Amino acid sequence: MQEATIDAGANHEDPTYELYYWPTLQGRGEYVRLVLEQAGARYRGVARLPESEGGGLKAVVGAFRGGGLGVGVLPLAPPILRHGELVLAQVANVCLYLARRHGLAPADEGRQLEANQLQLTIADLVAEAHDTHHPIAKSKYFEDQVEAARRCAEGFRGARLPKFLGYFEHVLTANTASGGRHLVGARLSYVDLSMFQTLEGLAYAFPRAYARVEPTIPRLTALRARVAALPRIAAYLASPRRIPFNEDGIFRRYPELDDPAPAS
Amino acid sequence: MQEATIDAGANHEDPTYELYYWPTLQGRGEYVRLVLEQAGARYRGVARLPESEGGGLKAVVGAFRGGGLGVGVLPLAPPILRHGELVLAQVANVCLYLARRHGLAPADEGRQLEANQLQLTIADLVAEAHDTHHPIAKSKYFEDQVEAARRCAEGFRGARLPKFLGYFEHVLTANTASGGRHLVGARLSYVDLSMFQTLEGLAYAFPRAYARVEPTIPRLTALRARVAALPRIAAYLASPRRIPFNEDGIFRRYPELDDPAPAS
């Protein structure tokens, strides 16, 4: 969890990226972190810096509720990326910006729009996965909405999870330009990284339901393994910078929201 | 509701836009329609064309569940825009594409990313408004989740609605380049059109809650009126092409989900 001082050899004339996000959970910030890591970009996790260097949780809150960073549109919520004079929020937006700059997005406009379309569809899946544990109100505790959560999660596992994953499996299969290895274009893109993170999260949160669906998604399963084995991603995952999944993030392991355990 | 044959004088060498969306509700398709209308673009609502011309509901379903239109990434769901060889889905993505082509997006990359950020934040608000009537499962009837919907809508009206609208009011106020008249940049953009539609929808679905919040958002209220008065938008709203709000779309007027009626 020491993301404050990453420097993997990017262009040093470029301002260092600053990521404003919560320091104790993967959450939506993880989608941005994975692009930064695969890009080998120099970035600082502001929450982990000492307050004397403009860091700490107060700096994260200040980047939105505190009135913003003084340039650009005030973000509603983190993750927020600052890069020189540019301040950006919304995961799909931040990832597109970074991916364009670091060769992780397709070069031509049409394919870039396709990548964005897939990324927004991943965001829809992520939002539905999140809402299984907070169907009534994001601001209320899980314990105060557990019965609604049970019903919501049942529909998610039964219908939405296979639907979304079957869809992405189809997209991989249809992308013959990559031999079914990438979601868009012929090369690795930020969309593949986000798909990896989403599969990891779903497998963490719903281990039984995920194991049930997994045999139907061989190409996604292979993609997940390939991304995990990318040297920079593998190094990141093995480092203390990768915060373990926990029950504060998007993907939470609440056994009552997973498929029932098989009768023993 | 005759969106099949609009031709407001766009460049006739350009292929006609084709919009694949449900013909009896505004839904997410309306965000795309408003950009097309304000652009004065030539477009065809495929669902309204006869089947003999490749139209009808079957054509809409065929554009995603039927395996797509044969080019580009298969979309998961409508609205879907076809423009020559390009097939695009996801509202924010389609709107960005159209807005860039028709002078309804900021020209420079940084401002365009800010516009996209705001558009995605509007999409978050729209999703939360939708989920008030379907908190448990999108595939189940409202009647089967009405108690959860009541609780969800209470939180939405009490906390989320004022939070989101207060945020966008602040964004307008802070955008001094436009004198507080536009959400991003100095000119009208697709984000203003989407904000208009969202305010219309919220005022339709939650008339009492909206009336309670409205005095706190004078700039948004003025923006809503200004967009409604744009000549092309005014003509569209007065035409049979504008489908009235109804209880099949995102914004549904269920009195039990609104603020309680004042004691008489």
Coordinates of C-alpha atoms in Angstrom, one line a residue:
Chain A
M1 CA 0.0 0.0 0.0
Q2 CA 2.9 2.4 -0.7
E3 CA 1.7 3.9 -3.9
A4 CA 3.2 7.3 -3.0
T5 CA 6.5 6.9 -4.7
I6 CA 6.1 4.9 -7.8
D7 CA 8.6 5.7 -10.6
A8 CA 8.8 3.1 -13.3
G9 CA 10.9 5.2 -15.7
A10 CA 8.3 7.3 -17.5
N11 CA 9.3 10.5 -19.2
H12 CA 10.5 12.7 -16.5
E13 CA 9.7 16.0 -18.2
D14 CA 6.1 15.1 -17.9
P15 CA 4.4 16.2 -14.6
T16 CA 3.9 13.3 -12.2
Y17 CA 0.4 12.0 -12.1
E18 CA -1.4 12.5 -8.8
L19 CA -4.2 10.1 -7.9
Y20 CA -6.7 11.2 -5.3
Y21 CA -8.4 8.2 -3.9
W22 CA -9.0 6.3 -0.7
P23 CA -5.9 4.6 0.6
T24 CA -7.5 1.5 2.2
L25 CA -9.6 0.0 -0.6
Q26 CA -9.3 -0.9 -4.2
G27 CA -12.7 0.6 -5.2
R28 CA -13.0 2.5 -8.5
G29 CA -9.5 3.8 -8.0
E30 CA -8.1 0.4 -8.8
Y31 CA -9.1 0.8 -12.5
V32 CA -7.0 3.9 -12.7
R33 CA -4.1 2.3 -10.7
L34 CA -3.9 -0.6 -13.1
V35 CA -3.6 1.7 -16.2
L36 CA -0.9 3.7 -14.4
E37 CA 1.0 0.5 -13.4
Q38 CA 0.8 -1.1 -16.9
A39 CA 1.9 2.2 -18.4
G40 CA 4.9 2.3 -16.1
A41 CA 3.9 5.8 -15.3
R42 CA 5.3 8.0 -12.5
Y43 CA 2.4 8.6 -10.1
R44 CA 1.8 9.6 -6.5
G45 CA -1.1 8.3 -4.4
V46 CA -1.9 11.6 -2.6
A47 CA -3.7 9.9 0.3
R48 CA -0.4 8.2 1.3
L49 CA 1.7 11.3 1.3
P50 CA 2.3 13.2 4.5
E51 CA 0.1 16.2 5.1
S52 CA 3.2 18.3 5.1
E53 CA 3.6 17.4 1.4
G54 CA 0.0 18.2 0.6
G55 CA -1.1 14.6 1.1
G56 CA -3.3 12.7 3.5
L57 CA -7.0 12.0 3.5
K58 CA -7.8 15.7 3.9
A59 CA -6.2 16.3 0.5
V60 CA -8.5 13.7 -1.1
V61 CA -11.6 15.2 0.4
G62 CA -10.4 18.7 -0.5
A63 CA -10.1 17.6 -4.1
F64 CA -13.9 17.5 -4.3
R65 CA -15.9 18.5 -1.2
G66 CA -13.3 21.0 -0.3
G67 CA -13.9 22.9 -3.5
G68 CA -11.5 21.2 -5.8
L69 CA -8.0 21.7 -7.0
G70 CA -8.6 25.1 -8.4
V71 CA -8.4 24.1 -12.1
G72 CA -11.1 22.5 -14.3
V73 CA -14.5 21.3 -13.4
L74 CA -15.0 20.3 -9.7
P75 CA -15.3 16.6 -9.5
L76 CA -18.3 15.1 -7.6
A77 CA -16.3 12.2 -6.3
P78 CA -13.0 10.3 -6.4
P79 CA -11.1 8.8 -8.1
I80 CA -9.6 12.0 -9.3
L81 CA -6.5 12.3 -11.4
R82 CA -4.4 15.5 -11.5
H83 CA -1.9 15.9 -14.3
G84 CA -0.3 19.3 -14.4
E85 CA -3.2 21.7 -15.0
L86 CA -5.7 18.9 -15.9
V87 CA -8.0 17.6 -13.2
L88 CA -10.2 14.7 -14.2
A89 CA -12.7 12.4 -12.6
Q90 CA -15.0 9.5 -13.7
V91 CA -13.1 6.2 -14.1
A92 CA -13.9 5.7 -17.8
N93 CA -12.8 9.2 -18.5
V94 CA -9.6 9.1 -16.6
C95 CA -8.7 5.7 -18.0
L96 CA -9.3 6.9 -21.6
Y97 CA -7.0 9.9 -21.0
L98 CA -4.2 7.8 -19.6
A99 CA -4.6 5.0 -22.1
R100 CA -4.4 7.4 -25.0
R101 CA -1.1 8.8 -23.7
H102 CA 0.5 5.5 -23.0
G103 CA -0.4 3.3 -25.9
L104 CA -3.1 1.5 -24.1
A105 CA -6.0 2.7 -26.3
P106 CA -6.6 2.0 -30.0
A107 CA -5.1 4.7 -32.2
D108 CA -8.1 5.4 -34.5
E109 CA -11.2 7.3 -33.4
G110 CA -13.7 4.5 -34.3
R111 CA -11.9 1.9 -32.3
Q112 CA -11.4 4.3 -29.5
L113 CA -15.1 4.8 -29.3
E114 CA -15.6 1.1 -29.3
A115 CA -13.2 0.8 -26.4
N116 CA -15.1 3.5 -24.6
Q117 CA -18.3 1.7 -25.2
L118 CA -17.0 -1.5 -23.7
Q119 CA -15.5 0.4 -20.8
L120 CA -18.9 2.0 -20.0
T121 CA -20.5 -1.5 -20.2
I122 CA -17.9 -2.7 -17.7
A123 CA -18.9 0.3 -15.5
D124 CA -22.5 -0.8 -15.7
L125 CA -21.6 -4.3 -14.6
V126 CA -19.5 -2.9 -11.7
A127 CA -22.3 -0.6 -10.6
E128 CA -24.7 -3.6 -10.5
A129 CA -22.2 -5.7 -8.6
H130 CA -21.9 -2.8 -6.1
D131 CA -25.6 -2.4 -5.8
T132 CA -26.1 -6.0 -4.7
H133 CA -24.9 -5.0 -1.2
H134 CA -26.4 -1.5 -1.3
P135 CA -29.7 -1.7 -3.2
I136 CA -31.6 0.8 -1.1
A137 CA -29.1 3.5 -0.2
K138 CA -25.3 3.9 -0.6
S139 CA -25.3 6.0 2.6
K140 CA -26.8 3.3 4.7
Y141 CA -25.1 0.3 6.3
F142 CA -25.3 -3.1 4.6
E143 CA -26.9 -4.4 7.8
D144 CA -29.8 -2.0 7.3
Q145 CA -30.6 -3.3 3.8
V146 CA -29.5 -7.0 4.0
E147 CA -32.9 -8.4 3.1
A148 CA -33.2 -6.2 0.0
A149 CA -29.5 -7.1 -0.7
R150 CA -30.3 -10.8 -0.6
R151 CA -33.1 -10.4 -3.2
C152 CA -31.0 -8.0 -5.4
A153 CA -28.0 -10.4 -5.3
E154 CA -30.1 -13.4 -6.2
G155 CA -31.2 -11.6 -9.4
F156 CA -27.7 -10.4 -10.1
R157 CA -26.2 -13.9 -9.8
G158 CA -29.0 -15.7 -11.6
A159 CA -29.5 -13.3 -14.5
R160 CA -27.2 -10.3 -14.8
L161 CA -23.8 -12.0 -14.0
P162 CA -24.2 -14.7 -16.8
K163 CA -25.7 -12.1 -19.1
F164 CA -22.8 -9.6 -18.8
L165 CA -20.0 -12.2 -18.8
G166 CA -21.6 -14.1 -21.7
Y167 CA -21.7 -10.8 -23.6
F168 CA -18.0 -10.0 -23.0
E169 CA -17.1 -13.6 -23.9
H170 CA -18.9 -13.1 -27.2
V171 CA -17.0 -9.8 -27.7
L172 CA -13.7 -11.6 -27.2
T173 CA -14.7 -14.4 -29.6
A174 CA -15.8 -12.0 -32.2
N175 CA -12.6 -9.9 -32.0
T176 CA -10.8 -12.1 -34.5
A177 CA -8.3 -9.3 -35.1
S178 CA -6.8 -10.3 -31.8
G179 CA -7.4 -14.0 -32.1
G180 CA -9.9 -13.7 -29.2
R181 CA -7.1 -12.4 -26.9
H182 CA -8.3 -8.8 -26.5
L183 CA -11.6 -7.1 -26.1
V184 CA -10.9 -4.4 -28.7
G185 CA -8.3 -4.0 -31.4
A186 CA -5.3 -6.3 -31.9
R187 CA -3.4 -5.3 -28.8
L188 CA -3.7 -5.0 -25.1
S189 CA -5.8 -2.0 -24.1
Y190 CA -7.1 -0.5 -20.9
V191 CA -10.4 -2.3 -21.4
D192 CA -8.6 -5.6 -20.9
L193 CA -7.1 -4.3 -17.7
S194 CA -10.6 -3.2 -16.5
M195 CA -12.1 -6.6 -17.4
F196 CA -9.3 -8.3 -15.5
Q197 CA -10.1 -6.2 -12.4
T198 CA -13.8 -6.9 -12.7
L199 CA -13.4 -10.6 -13.0
E200 CA -11.0 -10.6 -10.0
G201 CA -13.6 -8.7 -8.0
L202 CA -16.6 -10.9 -9.0
A203 CA -14.6 -14.0 -8.2
Y204 CA -13.7 -12.5 -4.8
A205 CA -17.3 -11.4 -4.0
F206 CA -19.2 -14.3 -5.3
P207 CA -16.9 -17.3 -5.3
R208 CA -19.6 -19.9 -5.7
A209 CA -21.6 -18.1 -8.4
Y210 CA -18.4 -17.2 -10.2
A211 CA -17.2 -20.9 -10.2
R212 CA -20.6 -21.8 -11.6
V213 CA -20.3 -19.4 -14.5
E214 CA -16.6 -19.7 -15.1
P215 CA -16.8 -22.9 -17.3
T216 CA -18.9 -20.9 -19.8
I217 CA -16.3 -18.1 -20.2
P218 CA -13.0 -19.7 -21.3
R219 CA -11.7 -16.7 -23.2
L220 CA -12.4 -14.3 -20.4
T221 CA -10.7 -16.8 -18.0
A222 CA -7.7 -16.9 -20.3
L223 CA -7.7 -13.1 -20.5
R224 CA -7.8 -12.8 -16.8
A225 CA -4.7 -15.1 -16.5
R226 CA -2.8 -13.3 -19.2
V227 CA -3.3 -9.9 -17.7
A228 CA -2.3 -11.2 -14.2
A229 CA 0.9 -12.4 -15.8
L230 CA 1.9 -9.2 -17.6
P231 CA 5.3 -8.4 -16.0
R232 CA 4.3 -4.9 -14.7
I233 CA 0.9 -6.1 -13.5
A234 CA 2.3 -9.2 -11.9
A235 CA 4.9 -7.0 -10.1
Y236 CA 2.1 -4.7 -8.9
L237 CA -0.1 -7.5 -7.7
A238 CA 2.7 -9.0 -5.7
S239 CA 3.7 -5.6 -4.2
P240 CA 2.3 -4.0 -1.1
R241 CA 0.8 -1.3 -3.4
R242 CA -2.0 -3.8 -4.3
I243 CA -4.6 -3.4 -1.5
P244 CA -6.3 -6.7 -0.8
F245 CA -10.0 -7.0 -1.5
N246 CA -12.0 -6.1 1.6
E247 CA -15.6 -5.3 2.6
D248 CA -15.2 -1.6 2.2
G249 CA -14.9 -1.6 -1.6
I250 CA -17.1 -2.4 -4.5
F251 CA -16.7 -6.2 -4.4
R252 CA -17.5 -7.5 -1.0
R253 CA -17.6 -11.1 0.1
Y254 CA -20.8 -11.5 2.0
P255 CA -21.6 -15.2 2.0
E256 CA -25.4 -14.5 2.2
L257 CA -25.2 -12.8 -1.1
D258 CA -23.5 -15.6 -2.9
D259 CA -25.0 -18.9 -4.3
P260 CA -26.1 -21.1 -1.4
A261 CA -23.4 -23.6 -0.2
P262 CA -24.0 -27.1 -1.6
A263 CA -25.7 -29.4 0.8
S264 CA -22.9 -31.5 2.5
Chain B
M1 CA -43.5 10.1 -32.8
Q2 CA -42.5 10.1 -36.4
E3 CA -38.8 10.2 -36.0
A4 CA -38.2 8.2 -39.2
T5 CA -37.8 10.9 -41.7
I6 CA -36.1 13.9 -40.1
D7 CA -34.0 16.0 -42.4
A8 CA -33.1 19.4 -41.1
G9 CA -30.6 20.3 -43.8
A10 CA -27.4 18.5 -42.7
N11 CA -24.6 17.7 -45.2
H12 CA -26.3 15.3 -47.6
E13 CA -23.0 13.6 -48.6
D14 CA -22.8 12.2 -45.1
P15 CA -24.6 8.9 -44.4
T16 CA -27.9 9.3 -42.6
Y17 CA -27.7 8.5 -38.9
E18 CA -29.8 5.5 -37.8
L19 CA -31.0 5.4 -34.3
Y20 CA -31.9 2.0 -32.9
Y21 CA -34.1 2.5 -29.9
W22 CA -37.6 1.7 -28.5
P23 CA -40.3 3.8 -30.3
T24 CA -42.7 4.2 -27.4
L25 CA -40.5 5.7 -24.6
Q26 CA -38.0 8.5 -24.2
G27 CA -35.6 6.4 -22.1
R28 CA -31.9 6.7 -22.7
G29 CA -32.5 7.2 -26.4
E30 CA -33.8 10.7 -25.7
Y31 CA -30.3 11.9 -24.8
V32 CA -29.2 10.9 -28.3
R33 CA -32.3 12.3 -30.0
L34 CA -31.8 15.7 -28.4
V35 CA -28.2 16.0 -29.8
L36 CA -29.4 14.9 -33.2
E37 CA -32.3 17.4 -33.1
Q38 CA -30.1 20.3 -31.9
A39 CA -27.5 19.4 -34.5
G40 CA -30.1 19.6 -37.3
A41 CA -28.9 16.2 -38.4
R42 CA -30.5 13.9 -40.8
Y43 CA -31.5 10.7 -38.9
R44 CA -33.9 7.8 -39.0
G45 CA -35.5 6.2 -36.1
V46 CA -35.2 2.6 -37.2
A47 CA -38.0 1.3 -35.0
R48 CA -40.5 3.5 -36.9
L49 CA -39.5 2.4 -40.4
P50 CA -41.5 -0.4 -42.0
E51 CA -40.0 -3.8 -41.8
S52 CA -39.7 -3.8 -45.6
E53 CA -37.2 -1.0 -45.2
G54 CA -35.2 -2.8 -42.6
G55 CA -37.1 -1.2 -39.7
G56 CA -39.4 -2.2 -37.0
L57 CA -38.8 -3.5 -33.5
K58 CA -37.2 -6.6 -34.9
A59 CA -34.5 -4.4 -36.3
V60 CA -33.8 -2.8 -32.9
V61 CA -33.5 -6.2 -31.2
G62 CA -31.4 -7.5 -34.1
A63 CA -28.9 -4.7 -33.6
F64 CA -27.9 -6.3 -30.3
R65 CA -29.5 -9.6 -29.3
G66 CA -29.7 -10.7 -32.9
G67 CA -26.0 -10.5 -33.3
G68 CA -25.4 -6.9 -34.2
L69 CA -25.2 -5.0 -37.4
G70 CA -22.1 -6.8 -38.7
V71 CA -19.6 -4.1 -38.1
G72 CA -17.8 -3.0 -34.9
V73 CA -18.3 -4.3 -31.4
L74 CA -21.7 -5.9 -30.7
P75 CA -23.6 -3.6 -28.3
L76 CA -25.2 -5.0 -25.2
A77 CA -28.2 -2.8 -25.3
P78 CA -29.8 0.2 -27.1
P79 CA -29.6 3.1 -27.8
I80 CA -27.4 2.2 -30.7
L81 CA -26.3 4.7 -33.4
R82 CA -25.3 3.5 -36.8
H83 CA -23.4 6.0 -39.0
G84 CA -22.0 4.4 -42.1
E85 CA -19.6 1.7 -41.0
L86 CA -19.6 2.9 -37.4
V87 CA -22.0 1.2 -34.9
L88 CA -21.9 2.8 -31.4
A89 CA -23.7 2.2 -28.1
Q90 CA -23.6 3.7 -24.6
V91 CA -25.3 7.1 -24.3
A92 CA -22.2 9.1 -23.2
N93 CA -20.2 7.6 -26.0
V94 CA -22.8 8.2 -28.7
C95 CA -23.4 11.7 -27.6
L96 CA -19.7 12.5 -27.5
Y97 CA -19.3 11.2 -31.1
L98 CA -22.3 13.2 -32.4
A99 CA -21.4 16.4 -30.4
R100 CA -17.8 16.4 -31.8
R101 CA -19.1 16.2 -35.3
H102 CA -21.7 19.0 -34.9
G103 CA -20.1 21.6 -32.9
L104 CA -21.8 20.6 -29.6
A105 CA -18.6 19.6 -27.8
P106 CA -15.7 21.8 -26.7
A107 CA -12.9 21.8 -29.3
D108 CA -9.9 21.1 -27.1
E109 CA -9.1 17.8 -25.5
G110 CA -9.0 19.0 -21.9
R111 CA -12.4 20.6 -22.1
Q112 CA -13.8 17.6 -24.0
L113 CA -12.7 15.4 -21.1
E114 CA -14.4 17.7 -18.7
A115 CA -17.6 17.5 -20.8
N116 CA -17.3 13.7 -20.7
Q117 CA -16.8 13.8 -17.0
L118 CA -19.9 15.8 -16.4
Q119 CA -21.9 13.6 -18.9
L120 CA -20.9 10.5 -16.9
T121 CA -21.9 12.2 -13.7
I122 CA -25.3 12.9 -15.2
A123 CA -25.5 9.3 -16.2
D124 CA -24.9 8.3 -12.6
L125 CA -27.8 10.6 -11.5
V126 CA -30.0 9.1 -14.2
A127 CA -29.1 5.5 -13.1
E128 CA -30.0 6.4 -9.5
A129 CA -33.3 8.0 -10.5
H130 CA -34.1 4.8 -12.5
D131 CA -33.2 2.5 -9.6
T132 CA -35.7 4.2 -7.3
H133 CA -38.4 2.2 -9.1
H134 CA -36.3 -0.9 -9.7
P135 CA -34.0 -1.2 -6.7
I136 CA -34.1 -5.0 -6.6
A137 CA -34.1 -6.2 -10.2
K138 CA -34.5 -4.4 -13.6
S139 CA -36.2 -7.5 -14.9
K140 CA -39.0 -7.6 -12.2
Y141 CA -42.1 -5.5 -12.2
F142 CA -42.3 -2.4 -10.0
E143 CA -45.2 -4.0 -8.2
D144 CA -42.9 -6.8 -7.0
Q145 CA -40.4 -4.4 -5.4
V146 CA -42.6 -1.5 -4.4
E147 CA -41.6 -1.6 -0.7
A148 CA -37.9 -1.5 -1.5
A149 CA -38.6 1.2 -4.0
R150 CA -40.3 3.3 -1.4
R151 CA -37.2 3.1 0.8
C152 CA -34.8 3.7 -2.1
A153 CA -36.8 6.7 -3.4
E154 CA -36.9 8.2 0.1
G155 CA -33.1 8.2 0.2
F156 CA -32.9 9.5 -3.3
R157 CA -35.2 12.4 -2.7
G158 CA -33.8 13.3 0.7
A159 CA -30.1 13.0 0.0
R160 CA -29.1 12.2 -3.5
L161 CA -31.3 14.5 -5.5
P162 CA -30.2 17.7 -3.6
K163 CA -26.6 16.5 -3.6
F164 CA -26.4 15.9 -7.4
L165 CA -28.4 19.1 -8.3
G166 CA -26.5 21.2 -5.8
Y167 CA -23.3 19.9 -7.4
F168 CA -24.4 20.8 -11.0
E169 CA -25.6 24.2 -9.8
H170 CA -22.1 24.8 -8.4
V171 CA -20.5 23.7 -11.7
L172 CA -22.7 26.3 -13.5
T173 CA -21.8 29.0 -11.0
A174 CA -18.1 28.2 -11.3
N175 CA -18.1 28.2 -15.1
T176 CA -17.5 31.9 -15.3
A177 CA -16.4 31.6 -18.9
S178 CA -20.0 31.1 -19.8
G179 CA -21.4 33.6 -17.2
G180 CA -23.0 30.6 -15.5
R181 CA -25.0 29.8 -18.6
H182 CA -23.4 26.5 -19.6
L183 CA -22.0 23.5 -17.8
V184 CA -18.7 23.4 -19.7
G185 CA -16.9 25.9 -21.9
A186 CA -18.4 29.2 -23.1
R187 CA -21.0 27.7 -25.5
L188 CA -23.9 25.3 -25.6
S189 CA -22.8 21.7 -25.5
Y190 CA -24.4 18.3 -25.4
V191 CA -23.9 18.3 -21.7
D192 CA -26.4 21.2 -21.4
L193 CA -28.9 19.2 -23.5
S194 CA -28.5 16.1 -21.3
M195 CA -28.9 18.2 -18.1
F196 CA -32.1 19.7 -19.6
Q197 CA -33.5 16.2 -20.2
T198 CA -32.6 15.0 -16.7
L199 CA -34.2 18.0 -15.1
E200 CA -37.4 17.5 -17.2
G201 CA -37.4 13.9 -16.1
L202 CA -36.9 14.5 -12.5
A203 CA -39.6 17.2 -12.4
Y204 CA -41.9 14.7 -14.1
A205 CA -41.1 11.8 -11.8
F206 CA -40.9 13.6 -8.5
P207 CA -43.0 16.8 -8.9
R208 CA -43.2 17.5 -5.1
A209 CA -39.6 16.7 -4.3
Y210 CA -38.4 18.7 -7.4
A211 CA -40.5 21.7 -6.4
R212 CA -38.9 21.6 -3.0
V213 CA -35.4 21.6 -4.4
E214 CA -36.0 23.9 -7.3
P215 CA -35.6 27.2 -5.3
T216 CA -32.0 26.1 -4.5
I217 CA -31.0 25.7 -8.2
P218 CA -31.7 29.0 -10.0
R219 CA -29.0 28.6 -12.6
L220 CA -30.0 25.1 -13.5
T221 CA -33.6 26.3 -13.7
A222 CA -32.6 29.0 -16.1
L223 CA -30.5 26.6 -18.1
R224 CA -33.6 24.3 -18.4
A225 CA -35.7 27.1 -19.7
R226 CA -33.0 28.3 -22.1
V227 CA -32.6 24.8 -23.7
A228 CA -36.3 24.4 -24.0
A229 CA -36.4 27.7 -25.9
L230 CA -33.7 26.8 -28.4
P231 CA -35.5 27.0 -31.8
R232 CA -34.6 23.4 -32.8
I233 CA -35.3 22.0 -29.4
A234 CA -38.6 24.0 -29.1
A235 CA -39.7 22.7 -32.5
Y236 CA -38.8 19.2 -31.5
L237 CA -40.6 19.3 -28.1
A238 CA -43.7 20.6 -29.8
S239 CA -43.6 17.9 -32.5
P240 CA -45.1 14.4 -32.4
R241 CA -41.5 13.2 -32.5
R242 CA -41.2 14.0 -28.8
I243 CA -42.7 11.0 -27.0
P244 CA -44.4 12.1 -23.8
F245 CA -43.0 10.9 -20.5
N246 CA -44.6 7.7 -19.4
E247 CA -44.2 4.8 -16.9
D248 CA -42.1 2.7 -19.2
G249 CA -39.1 5.0 -19.3
I250 CA -36.4 6.0 -16.8
F251 CA -38.4 8.7 -15.2
R252 CA -41.7 7.4 -13.9
R253 CA -44.4 9.2 -11.9
Y254 CA -45.3 6.9 -9.1
P255 CA -46.9 9.1 -6.4
E256 CA -45.8 6.7 -3.6
L257 CA -42.1 7.4 -4.6
D258 CA -42.5 11.2 -4.4
D259 CA -42.5 13.4 -1.3
P260 CA -45.7 13.0 0.7
A261 CA -48.6 15.3 -0.3
P262 CA -48.9 18.2 2.2
A263 CA -51.6 17.7 4.8
S264 CA -54.7 19.6 3.5

